[in-house]
Amino acid sequence: MSGLGKGIVSSSITKIMLMHGLKALPMKFDGYLNYDCGTMNPFRHGEVFVLDDKGEVDMDFGNYERFINMDLDSSLSITGGKLFSEIISKERKGEFLGRDVQIIPHMTDFILNKVKSIAGDKKLDIMVIEVGGTVGDIENSYFIEAMRQLALKEKVAFVNVVYVPELKVVGEQKTKPTQLAIRELMGSGIQANFIVCRSERALDRSAKERIALFSNLDEKHIIDNTDLKSIYDVPASLIGQGFDKLILEELDIEGARIDNAELSKWNEYAKSISAKHKRTVKISIVGKYITLRDSYASVKEALTHSAGVEAVNLDLNWIESERLEGTSDNKIGEILGGSDGILVPGGFGSRGIEGMIKAIKFARENKIPYLGLCLGMQLMSIEFARNVCGIKDANSGEFNPSAKDKVIDLMESQKDIKSKGGTMRLGAWKARIRDGTYAYQAYKSRIISERHRHRYEFNNHYADRLEKKGLVISARTLDGNIVEMVEWKGQFGIGTQAHPELKSRLEKPAPLFLAFIEASIGKENRP
Ligand code: GLN
């Protein structure tokens, strides 16, 4: 079932195996027919995650990277769309030698070959494969069949992540849905080796016994995955149940020992997030996809990592930007007044834009630390042009193509692009930071690399006018052409064209988020 936390379980297993000194990587199968996530609406599918290599992938990759602290590549994401398009192009080249092309064996062999070649190329000891969707769905059936076949040739441990609901009125954990899920998987020819049970509280004895009985497993193989204070507490909880040792046993891997120093380092970070601290920092996030929090998953995690390092509790105030439109200044003060910091995240399209601009104006005028991500940087520039430089019509070509002053405009390289999906300015790009800026204070480095996903950019034609009035252009691409960061002079407010949230990891928080949280708790590091 989606939303059950398969991604967190896969991330945790990969992390635990890495802590054992094994070379492990996660891989994701998604049954949908989209080639990748590039064309998906964040409202329906959550955030589109971007990798260094320009891949627009499922948001689970965010969790993988946050847990294992490595940059992954898009070969690890296999979708139904990618498979069909590769198979059909093979067929068009006549590579099936006159045969009719079938799901079994062609599609399944194709999947198996991919898994084997990736595992070989990357010299993996263990590959943790997450099959998206629900057992019994048509969408992922060929992935599940391929995995059944994989187990005929390789050592495979199957982990079935199931939901164990609890009926509050009777105070009883119901195992029937789990039994049906186990039976459904058996119907596909797969005997699970582990059942990971998502539940509100630890399984009681009788529930565990029943699940073990129906799944032909020893009770040790029924793993609790209860709601914890933070997702980063999951690896320790799994290790506490001996799950790591049991997986190694199942896979016949001998001699691997957990590196206790690595584990304690991880647990230390995790504890700083789940602990109750004396101080709380209140951050208002003003965006347009607020009703589906998954749209901002990486932003939330990046703030969480930095708040943990600073040992403060994080109080997130989610504000739908449309709510601020047509609202008086007094009312805006009421809504945003108690914020220690204000953040405007990325987004597309014109809905809610004016509300975000009002929030940025409020932050600037009231000297509240501000962080603008991609769209949030573009709107910071527009707000400054309108309200400080008096360029009343300042806008982005995205929201008003006929605006007189397009302070933000379509990138030259984007002008002839018609097709969607993989066509934006994507992936990792380097930027050069100017000395003596808040940006430099945050990164402590002149050359940085962050991930991108946008079509519009700061219009250089307006650079001088805005700079004269105090908007600092604090970073540009190495060739000097594209504005990468802007900031206010003398108060903490930074806008970045990149998405630094995509590279924040529990063990390595994003520098810009750390600087933002520090400024929000009054530890501002002035240039
Ligand atoms: N819509 C803007 C652009 O395409 C910003 C994109 C974003 O925030 N990711 O440039």
Coordinates of C-alpha atoms and ligand atoms in Angstrom, one line a residue:
M1 CA 0.0 0.0 0.0
S2 CA 1.4 3.4 -0.8
G3 CA 2.3 5.7 2.1
L4 CA 3.1 2.7 4.3
G5 CA 6.8 3.5 4.5
K6 CA 8.3 0.9 2.1
G7 CA 10.8 3.6 1.2
I8 CA 11.9 4.1 4.8
V9 CA 12.2 0.3 5.3
S10 CA 14.3 0.0 2.1
S11 CA 16.4 3.0 3.0
S12 CA 17.0 1.6 6.5
I13 CA 17.9 -1.9 5.3
T14 CA 20.4 -0.4 2.8
K15 CA 21.8 1.8 5.6
I16 CA 22.2 -1.2 8.0
M17 CA 23.9 -3.2 5.3
L18 CA 26.3 -0.4 4.6
M19 CA 27.1 -0.2 8.3
H20 CA 28.1 -3.8 8.1
G21 CA 30.8 -2.8 5.6
L22 CA 28.9 -4.3 2.6
K23 CA 28.5 -2.6 -0.6
A24 CA 24.7 -2.0 -0.8
L25 CA 22.5 0.2 -3.0
P26 CA 18.8 0.7 -3.3
M27 CA 16.9 0.3 -6.5
K28 CA 13.3 1.2 -7.3
F29 CA 10.7 -0.3 -9.6
D30 CA 7.6 1.7 -10.3
G31 CA 4.8 0.3 -12.4
Y32 CA 3.4 3.5 -13.9
L33 CA 3.8 4.1 -17.6
N34 CA 5.4 7.6 -17.2
Y35 CA 9.0 7.5 -18.4
D36 CA 10.0 9.2 -15.2
C37 CA 8.5 11.6 -12.6
G38 CA 9.3 14.7 -14.6
T39 CA 5.7 15.3 -15.8
M40 CA 3.9 14.3 -12.6
N41 CA 2.0 16.9 -10.6
P42 CA 3.3 17.2 -7.0
F43 CA -0.3 17.4 -5.9
R44 CA -0.9 13.8 -7.0
H45 CA 2.4 12.1 -6.6
G46 CA 4.4 14.2 -4.1
E47 CA 7.7 15.8 -4.8
V48 CA 9.7 15.2 -8.0
F49 CA 13.2 14.4 -6.8
V50 CA 16.1 15.4 -8.9
L51 CA 19.5 13.6 -9.1
D52 CA 22.9 15.0 -10.0
D53 CA 22.7 13.2 -13.4
K54 CA 19.4 15.2 -14.3
G55 CA 17.2 12.2 -13.5
E56 CA 13.7 13.2 -12.3
V57 CA 12.8 10.4 -10.0
D58 CA 10.4 9.2 -7.4
M59 CA 10.5 10.9 -4.0
D60 CA 11.7 7.7 -2.4
F61 CA 15.1 8.5 -3.8
G62 CA 15.1 11.4 -1.4
N63 CA 14.9 9.0 1.5
Y64 CA 17.5 6.7 0.1
E65 CA 20.0 9.5 -0.2
R66 CA 19.1 11.1 3.1
F67 CA 19.7 7.8 4.8
I68 CA 22.8 6.4 3.0
N69 CA 24.4 9.8 2.4
M70 CA 25.4 9.0 -1.2
D71 CA 24.6 10.6 -4.6
L72 CA 22.6 8.0 -6.6
D73 CA 22.1 7.8 -10.3
S74 CA 19.0 7.4 -12.4
S75 CA 19.9 3.9 -13.6
L76 CA 18.6 2.8 -10.2
S77 CA 15.1 3.9 -11.1
I78 CA 13.1 1.6 -13.4
T79 CA 9.6 2.5 -14.4
G80 CA 7.0 0.7 -16.5
G81 CA 7.4 3.6 -19.0
K82 CA 11.2 3.2 -19.3
L83 CA 10.8 -0.6 -19.8
F84 CA 8.1 -0.4 -22.4
S85 CA 9.9 2.3 -24.4
E86 CA 13.2 0.3 -24.4
I87 CA 11.5 -2.9 -25.3
I88 CA 9.5 -1.3 -28.2
S89 CA 12.6 0.4 -29.6
K90 CA 14.4 -3.0 -29.4
E91 CA 11.5 -4.6 -31.2
R92 CA 11.6 -1.9 -33.9
K93 CA 15.3 -2.7 -34.6
G94 CA 14.3 -6.3 -35.1
E95 CA 16.2 -7.5 -32.1
F96 CA 13.6 -10.1 -31.2
L97 CA 14.3 -12.1 -34.4
G98 CA 10.7 -12.4 -35.6
R99 CA 9.3 -13.6 -32.2
D100 CA 6.1 -12.2 -30.7
V101 CA 7.2 -10.1 -27.7
Q102 CA 5.7 -11.1 -24.4
I103 CA 5.7 -10.0 -20.8
I104 CA 7.1 -13.4 -19.9
P105 CA 9.9 -14.0 -20.9
H106 CA 10.9 -10.8 -22.6
M107 CA 9.8 -8.1 -20.2
T108 CA 10.9 -10.2 -17.2
D109 CA 14.2 -11.1 -18.7
F110 CA 14.8 -7.5 -19.5
I111 CA 14.2 -6.6 -15.8
L112 CA 16.5 -9.5 -14.6
N113 CA 19.3 -8.4 -17.0
K114 CA 19.1 -4.8 -15.8
V115 CA 19.3 -5.9 -12.2
K116 CA 22.2 -8.1 -12.9
S117 CA 24.1 -5.7 -15.0
I118 CA 23.7 -2.8 -12.5
A119 CA 24.7 -5.1 -9.6
G120 CA 27.8 -6.2 -11.6
D121 CA 28.8 -2.8 -12.8
K122 CA 28.6 -1.3 -9.3
K123 CA 30.2 -4.4 -7.8
L124 CA 27.4 -4.7 -5.2
D125 CA 27.3 -7.2 -2.3
I126 CA 23.6 -6.5 -1.8
M127 CA 21.0 -4.8 -3.8
V128 CA 17.9 -3.6 -2.0
I129 CA 15.0 -3.6 -4.5
E130 CA 11.9 -1.7 -3.6
V131 CA 8.8 -2.7 -5.7
G132 CA 6.4 0.2 -5.7
G133 CA 2.7 -0.3 -5.5
T134 CA 0.6 -3.0 -3.9
V135 CA 0.8 -6.8 -4.3
G136 CA -2.0 -7.7 -6.7
D137 CA -1.9 -4.6 -8.8
I138 CA -1.6 -5.2 -12.5
E139 CA 0.9 -2.3 -12.7
N140 CA 3.7 -4.1 -10.8
S141 CA 2.9 -7.7 -11.6
Y142 CA 5.7 -8.1 -14.1
F143 CA 8.2 -6.8 -11.6
I144 CA 7.0 -9.2 -9.0
E145 CA 7.2 -12.1 -11.5
A146 CA 10.7 -11.1 -12.4
M147 CA 11.7 -11.1 -8.7
R148 CA 10.2 -14.6 -8.3
Q149 CA 12.4 -15.7 -11.1
L150 CA 15.4 -13.9 -9.7
A151 CA 15.1 -16.0 -6.5
L152 CA 15.4 -19.2 -8.6
K153 CA 19.0 -18.2 -9.6
E154 CA 20.2 -15.8 -6.9
K155 CA 20.1 -15.5 -3.1
V156 CA 17.0 -13.4 -2.4
A157 CA 15.3 -12.4 0.8
F158 CA 11.8 -11.2 0.3
V159 CA 10.4 -8.6 2.8
N160 CA 6.7 -8.0 2.7
V161 CA 5.8 -4.6 4.3
V162 CA 2.2 -4.9 5.5
Y163 CA -0.2 -2.8 7.5
V164 CA -1.7 -4.0 10.8
P165 CA -4.6 -1.8 11.7
E166 CA -6.0 -1.5 15.2
L167 CA -9.6 -1.0 16.0
K168 CA -9.6 1.5 18.7
V169 CA -13.1 0.6 20.1
V170 CA -12.0 -3.0 20.8
G171 CA -8.4 -2.2 21.3
E172 CA -7.3 -5.1 19.1
Q173 CA -4.8 -5.4 16.3
K174 CA -6.4 -6.9 13.3
T175 CA -4.3 -9.3 11.3
K176 CA -6.8 -10.2 8.6
P177 CA -5.5 -7.6 6.1
T178 CA -2.0 -9.0 6.7
Q179 CA -3.1 -12.5 6.2
L180 CA -4.7 -11.6 2.9
A181 CA -1.6 -9.7 1.7
I182 CA 0.6 -12.7 2.6
R183 CA -1.8 -15.0 0.7
E184 CA -1.9 -12.7 -2.3
L185 CA 1.9 -12.7 -2.5
M186 CA 2.0 -16.5 -2.2
G187 CA -0.4 -16.6 -5.1
S188 CA 2.3 -14.9 -7.1
G189 CA 4.6 -17.8 -6.2
I190 CA 6.6 -15.8 -3.6
Q191 CA 7.1 -17.0 0.0
A192 CA 8.1 -13.9 2.1
N193 CA 11.1 -14.4 4.3
F194 CA 10.2 -11.4 6.5
I195 CA 7.0 -9.6 7.3
V196 CA 7.6 -6.0 8.4
C197 CA 4.4 -4.8 10.2
R198 CA 3.5 -1.2 10.1
S199 CA 1.4 -0.4 13.2
E200 CA 0.7 2.3 15.7
R201 CA 2.1 0.3 18.6
A202 CA 4.3 -2.8 18.9
L203 CA 2.5 -6.0 17.8
D204 CA 1.0 -7.9 20.7
R205 CA 1.9 -11.5 21.3
S206 CA -1.2 -13.0 19.7
A207 CA -1.1 -10.8 16.6
K208 CA 2.6 -11.8 16.1
E209 CA 1.8 -15.5 16.6
R210 CA -1.1 -15.4 14.1
I211 CA 1.0 -13.5 11.4
A212 CA 3.8 -16.0 11.9
L213 CA 1.4 -18.9 11.5
F214 CA -0.1 -17.7 8.3
S215 CA 3.2 -16.8 6.7
N216 CA 5.0 -20.1 7.5
L217 CA 7.6 -18.1 9.4
D218 CA 9.3 -18.2 12.7
E219 CA 8.1 -15.3 15.0
K220 CA 11.6 -13.8 14.8
H221 CA 11.0 -13.1 11.2
I222 CA 7.9 -10.9 12.0
I223 CA 9.4 -7.5 12.4
D224 CA 7.8 -4.6 14.2
N225 CA 7.8 -1.2 12.5
T226 CA 5.7 0.9 14.8
D227 CA 5.3 4.7 14.6
L228 CA 8.4 6.3 16.0
K229 CA 9.3 9.9 16.8
S230 CA 11.3 10.2 13.7
I231 CA 12.0 8.1 10.6
Y232 CA 15.7 8.2 11.4
D233 CA 15.0 6.1 14.5
V234 CA 13.9 3.2 12.2
P235 CA 17.4 1.7 11.6
A236 CA 18.1 1.4 15.3
S237 CA 14.7 -0.2 15.9
L238 CA 15.3 -2.8 13.2
I239 CA 18.8 -3.6 14.5
G240 CA 17.3 -3.9 18.0
Q241 CA 15.1 -6.7 16.7
G242 CA 18.1 -8.5 15.1
F243 CA 16.8 -7.9 11.6
D244 CA 20.3 -7.2 10.3
K245 CA 21.6 -10.5 11.4
L246 CA 18.6 -12.4 10.1
I247 CA 18.9 -10.8 6.7
L248 CA 22.6 -11.8 6.5
E249 CA 21.7 -15.3 7.6
E250 CA 19.0 -15.5 4.9
L251 CA 21.5 -14.4 2.3
D252 CA 24.3 -16.7 3.5
I253 CA 26.6 -13.7 4.1
E254 CA 29.1 -14.6 6.7
G255 CA 31.6 -12.6 8.7
A256 CA 30.0 -9.1 8.3
R257 CA 29.9 -7.2 11.5
I258 CA 28.2 -3.9 12.2
D259 CA 30.6 -0.9 12.7
N260 CA 29.5 0.4 16.1
A261 CA 31.1 3.8 15.6
E262 CA 29.0 4.3 12.4
L263 CA 25.9 3.2 14.2
S264 CA 26.4 5.5 17.2
K265 CA 27.2 8.4 14.9
W266 CA 23.9 7.8 13.1
N267 CA 22.0 7.3 16.3
E268 CA 23.5 10.5 17.7
Y269 CA 22.1 12.5 14.8
A270 CA 18.8 10.7 14.9
K271 CA 18.5 11.5 18.6
S272 CA 19.0 15.2 18.1
I273 CA 15.9 15.1 15.9
S274 CA 13.6 13.0 18.1
A275 CA 14.7 14.6 21.4
K276 CA 12.7 17.3 23.1
H277 CA 14.8 20.5 23.2
K278 CA 14.4 23.5 25.4
R279 CA 14.1 25.9 22.4
T280 CA 11.8 25.9 19.4
V281 CA 12.2 27.6 16.1
K282 CA 9.0 28.4 14.2
I283 CA 9.4 28.4 10.4
S284 CA 6.6 29.5 8.1
I285 CA 6.5 27.7 4.7
V286 CA 4.4 29.7 2.3
G287 CA 3.7 27.5 -0.8
K288 CA 1.1 26.4 -3.2
Y289 CA 1.0 22.7 -2.7
I290 CA 0.5 22.8 1.1
T291 CA -2.4 20.4 1.2
L292 CA -0.2 17.6 0.1
R293 CA 2.8 17.8 2.5
D294 CA 4.7 15.2 0.4
S295 CA 5.2 17.9 -2.2
Y296 CA 7.7 19.5 0.1
A297 CA 9.2 16.3 1.6
S298 CA 12.8 17.3 1.0
V299 CA 12.3 20.9 2.3
K300 CA 10.8 19.5 5.5
E301 CA 13.7 17.0 6.0
A302 CA 16.3 19.6 5.2
L303 CA 14.9 21.9 7.9
T304 CA 14.7 18.9 10.3
H305 CA 18.4 18.0 9.8
S306 CA 19.5 21.6 10.5
A307 CA 17.2 22.1 13.5
G308 CA 18.7 18.8 14.9
V309 CA 22.2 20.1 14.6
E310 CA 21.3 23.3 16.3
A311 CA 19.4 21.3 19.0
V312 CA 16.1 23.1 18.6
N313 CA 12.6 21.8 18.1
L314 CA 11.1 22.5 14.7
D315 CA 7.7 24.0 14.6
L316 CA 6.5 24.2 11.0
N317 CA 3.7 26.6 10.1
W318 CA 2.4 25.6 6.7
I319 CA 0.6 28.4 4.9
E320 CA -1.3 28.1 1.6
S321 CA -0.1 31.2 -0.3
E322 CA -3.5 31.9 -1.9
R323 CA -4.7 32.6 1.7
L324 CA -2.5 35.7 1.8
E325 CA -3.9 37.2 -1.3
G326 CA -6.4 40.0 -0.8
T327 CA -5.4 40.0 2.9
S328 CA -4.7 43.3 4.7
D329 CA -1.2 44.0 6.1
N330 CA -2.6 43.6 9.6
K331 CA -3.9 40.2 8.9
I332 CA -0.6 39.1 7.2
G333 CA 1.1 40.2 10.4
E334 CA -1.2 38.0 12.4
I335 CA -0.6 35.0 10.1
L336 CA 3.2 35.4 9.8
G337 CA 4.0 37.4 12.9
G338 CA 5.3 34.7 15.2
S339 CA 7.7 33.3 12.6
D340 CA 11.4 33.0 13.4
G341 CA 12.0 32.4 9.7
I342 CA 10.0 32.4 6.4
L343 CA 10.6 30.1 3.5
V344 CA 9.1 30.1 0.0
P345 CA 9.7 26.8 -1.8
G346 CA 9.7 25.9 -5.5
G347 CA 6.6 25.8 -7.7
F348 CA 5.1 26.2 -11.1
G349 CA 2.3 28.3 -12.6
S350 CA 0.6 31.5 -11.5
R351 CA -1.7 30.4 -8.7
G352 CA -0.8 31.7 -5.3
I353 CA 2.2 33.8 -6.5
E354 CA 1.0 37.2 -5.2
G355 CA 0.5 35.6 -1.7
M356 CA 4.1 34.5 -1.7
I357 CA 5.3 37.9 -2.8
K358 CA 3.4 39.4 0.2
A359 CA 5.1 37.0 2.6
I360 CA 8.5 37.9 1.2
K361 CA 7.7 41.6 1.6
F362 CA 6.7 41.0 5.2
A363 CA 10.0 39.1 5.9
R364 CA 12.1 41.9 4.3
E365 CA 10.3 44.7 6.1
N366 CA 10.2 43.0 9.5
K367 CA 13.8 41.7 9.2
I368 CA 12.7 38.1 9.5
P369 CA 15.3 35.6 8.1
Y370 CA 14.1 34.4 4.6
L371 CA 15.1 31.5 2.4
G372 CA 13.8 31.3 -1.2
L373 CA 14.1 28.1 -3.1
C374 CA 14.0 28.3 -6.9
L375 CA 10.6 30.0 -7.4
G376 CA 11.2 31.5 -3.9
M377 CA 14.4 33.2 -5.3
Q378 CA 12.6 34.4 -8.5
L379 CA 9.8 36.0 -6.3
M380 CA 12.4 37.5 -4.0
S381 CA 13.8 39.3 -7.0
I382 CA 10.4 40.4 -8.2
E383 CA 9.4 41.7 -4.8
F384 CA 12.6 43.7 -4.6
A385 CA 12.1 45.2 -8.0
R386 CA 8.5 46.2 -7.3
N387 CA 8.7 47.5 -3.8
V388 CA 12.3 48.7 -3.5
C389 CA 13.2 49.8 -7.0
G390 CA 9.7 51.0 -7.9
I391 CA 9.5 48.8 -11.0
K392 CA 5.7 48.4 -10.5
D393 CA 5.1 46.0 -13.4
A394 CA 7.9 43.6 -12.5
N395 CA 7.0 40.0 -13.0
S396 CA 8.0 36.7 -14.4
G397 CA 7.3 35.7 -18.0
E398 CA 5.9 32.5 -16.5
F399 CA 3.0 34.4 -14.9
N400 CA 2.5 37.2 -17.3
P401 CA 4.2 36.8 -20.7
S402 CA 3.2 40.3 -21.7
A403 CA 4.5 42.1 -18.6
K404 CA 6.6 45.1 -19.4
D405 CA 9.4 44.3 -16.9
K406 CA 10.2 40.6 -17.0
V407 CA 12.7 40.6 -14.1
I408 CA 12.4 36.8 -14.4
D409 CA 12.3 35.4 -17.9
L410 CA 12.5 32.2 -19.9
M411 CA 16.0 31.0 -20.3
E412 CA 17.4 31.5 -23.8
S413 CA 18.1 27.7 -24.0
Q414 CA 14.4 27.0 -23.2
K415 CA 12.9 29.1 -25.9
D416 CA 12.6 26.5 -28.6
I417 CA 11.7 23.6 -26.4
K418 CA 8.2 22.2 -26.9
S419 CA 8.2 18.8 -25.3
K420 CA 7.8 18.2 -21.6
G421 CA 9.7 15.8 -19.4
G422 CA 13.5 16.0 -19.0
T423 CA 13.6 19.3 -20.8
M424 CA 14.1 21.8 -18.0
R425 CA 17.6 23.0 -16.7
L426 CA 18.1 19.9 -14.6
G427 CA 20.6 18.2 -12.3
A428 CA 23.9 19.4 -10.7
W429 CA 25.3 22.7 -11.8
K430 CA 28.3 24.5 -10.3
A431 CA 28.2 28.1 -9.1
R432 CA 30.8 30.6 -8.0
I433 CA 30.0 32.5 -4.8
R434 CA 31.0 36.1 -4.2
D435 CA 33.2 36.8 -1.2
G436 CA 31.7 38.9 1.6
T437 CA 28.2 37.6 1.2
Y438 CA 25.8 35.6 3.4
A439 CA 26.0 32.9 0.8
Y440 CA 29.7 32.6 1.3
Q441 CA 29.3 32.6 5.1
A442 CA 26.9 29.7 4.7
Y443 CA 28.9 27.5 2.3
K444 CA 32.4 28.7 3.3
S445 CA 33.4 27.8 -0.2
R446 CA 33.7 29.7 -3.5
I447 CA 32.6 26.9 -5.8
I448 CA 29.5 24.9 -5.0
S449 CA 27.3 22.4 -6.7
E450 CA 23.6 22.1 -6.2
R451 CA 20.7 20.5 -8.1
H452 CA 18.3 22.4 -10.3
R453 CA 14.9 22.1 -12.0
H454 CA 13.7 25.2 -13.7
R455 CA 12.9 27.0 -17.0
Y456 CA 13.1 30.6 -16.0
E457 CA 15.9 32.7 -14.7
F458 CA 16.9 36.1 -13.4
N459 CA 17.0 38.6 -16.3
N460 CA 20.5 40.1 -16.4
H461 CA 19.1 43.2 -18.0
Y462 CA 17.8 44.3 -14.5
A463 CA 21.0 43.3 -12.5
D464 CA 22.5 46.8 -12.2
R465 CA 19.2 48.5 -11.2
L466 CA 18.5 46.0 -8.5
E467 CA 22.0 45.8 -7.2
K468 CA 22.2 49.6 -6.9
K469 CA 19.3 49.5 -4.5
G470 CA 20.8 46.8 -2.4
L471 CA 20.0 43.4 -3.8
V472 CA 23.3 41.5 -3.8
I473 CA 23.9 38.9 -6.6
S474 CA 25.9 36.5 -4.5
A475 CA 26.4 33.6 -6.9
R476 CA 26.5 33.0 -10.6
T477 CA 27.2 30.0 -12.9
L478 CA 30.9 29.5 -13.6
D479 CA 30.5 31.2 -17.0
G480 CA 29.0 34.2 -15.2
N481 CA 25.8 34.0 -17.3
I482 CA 23.1 32.7 -14.9
V483 CA 22.3 34.3 -11.6
E484 CA 22.3 31.5 -9.0
M485 CA 21.8 33.4 -5.7
V486 CA 20.6 36.7 -4.6
E487 CA 20.5 38.2 -1.1
W488 CA 19.4 41.3 0.9
K489 CA 22.2 43.5 2.2
G490 CA 22.6 43.7 6.0
Q491 CA 19.8 41.2 6.9
F492 CA 19.5 37.4 6.3
G493 CA 17.5 36.8 3.2
I494 CA 18.8 34.4 0.5
G495 CA 17.2 33.2 -2.7
T496 CA 18.8 30.4 -4.6
Q497 CA 17.9 29.2 -8.1
A498 CA 18.8 25.7 -7.0
H499 CA 17.1 23.2 -4.7
P500 CA 19.7 22.7 -1.9
E501 CA 17.1 20.7 0.0
L502 CA 17.7 17.8 -2.4
K503 CA 21.2 17.4 -1.1
S504 CA 20.5 17.7 2.7
R505 CA 21.3 14.5 4.5
L506 CA 20.9 13.5 8.2
E507 CA 24.6 13.2 8.6
K508 CA 25.4 16.2 6.3
P509 CA 22.7 19.0 6.5
A510 CA 22.5 21.4 3.6
P511 CA 24.7 24.5 4.4
L512 CA 22.1 27.0 3.3
F513 CA 19.4 25.4 5.5
L514 CA 21.8 25.4 8.4
A515 CA 22.6 29.1 7.9
F516 CA 18.9 29.8 7.7
I517 CA 18.0 28.0 10.9
E518 CA 21.0 29.7 12.6
A519 CA 19.7 33.1 11.5
S520 CA 16.2 32.1 12.7
I521 CA 17.5 31.5 16.2
G522 CA 19.5 34.7 16.2
K523 CA 22.9 33.1 15.5
E524 CA 23.2 35.0 12.3
N525 CA 26.6 34.7 10.8
R526 CA 27.1 38.1 9.2
P527 CA 29.4 38.6 6.2
Ligands
GLN1 N1 8.5 27.8 -12.2 C1 9.9 28.3 -12.1 C2 10.7 27.9 -13.3 O1 10.4 27.1 -14.0 C3 10.5 27.8 -10.8 C4 10.7 26.3 -10.8 C5 10.9 25.7 -9.4 O2 10.6 26.3 -8.4 N2 11.4 24.5 -9.4 O3 11.8 28.5 -13.4

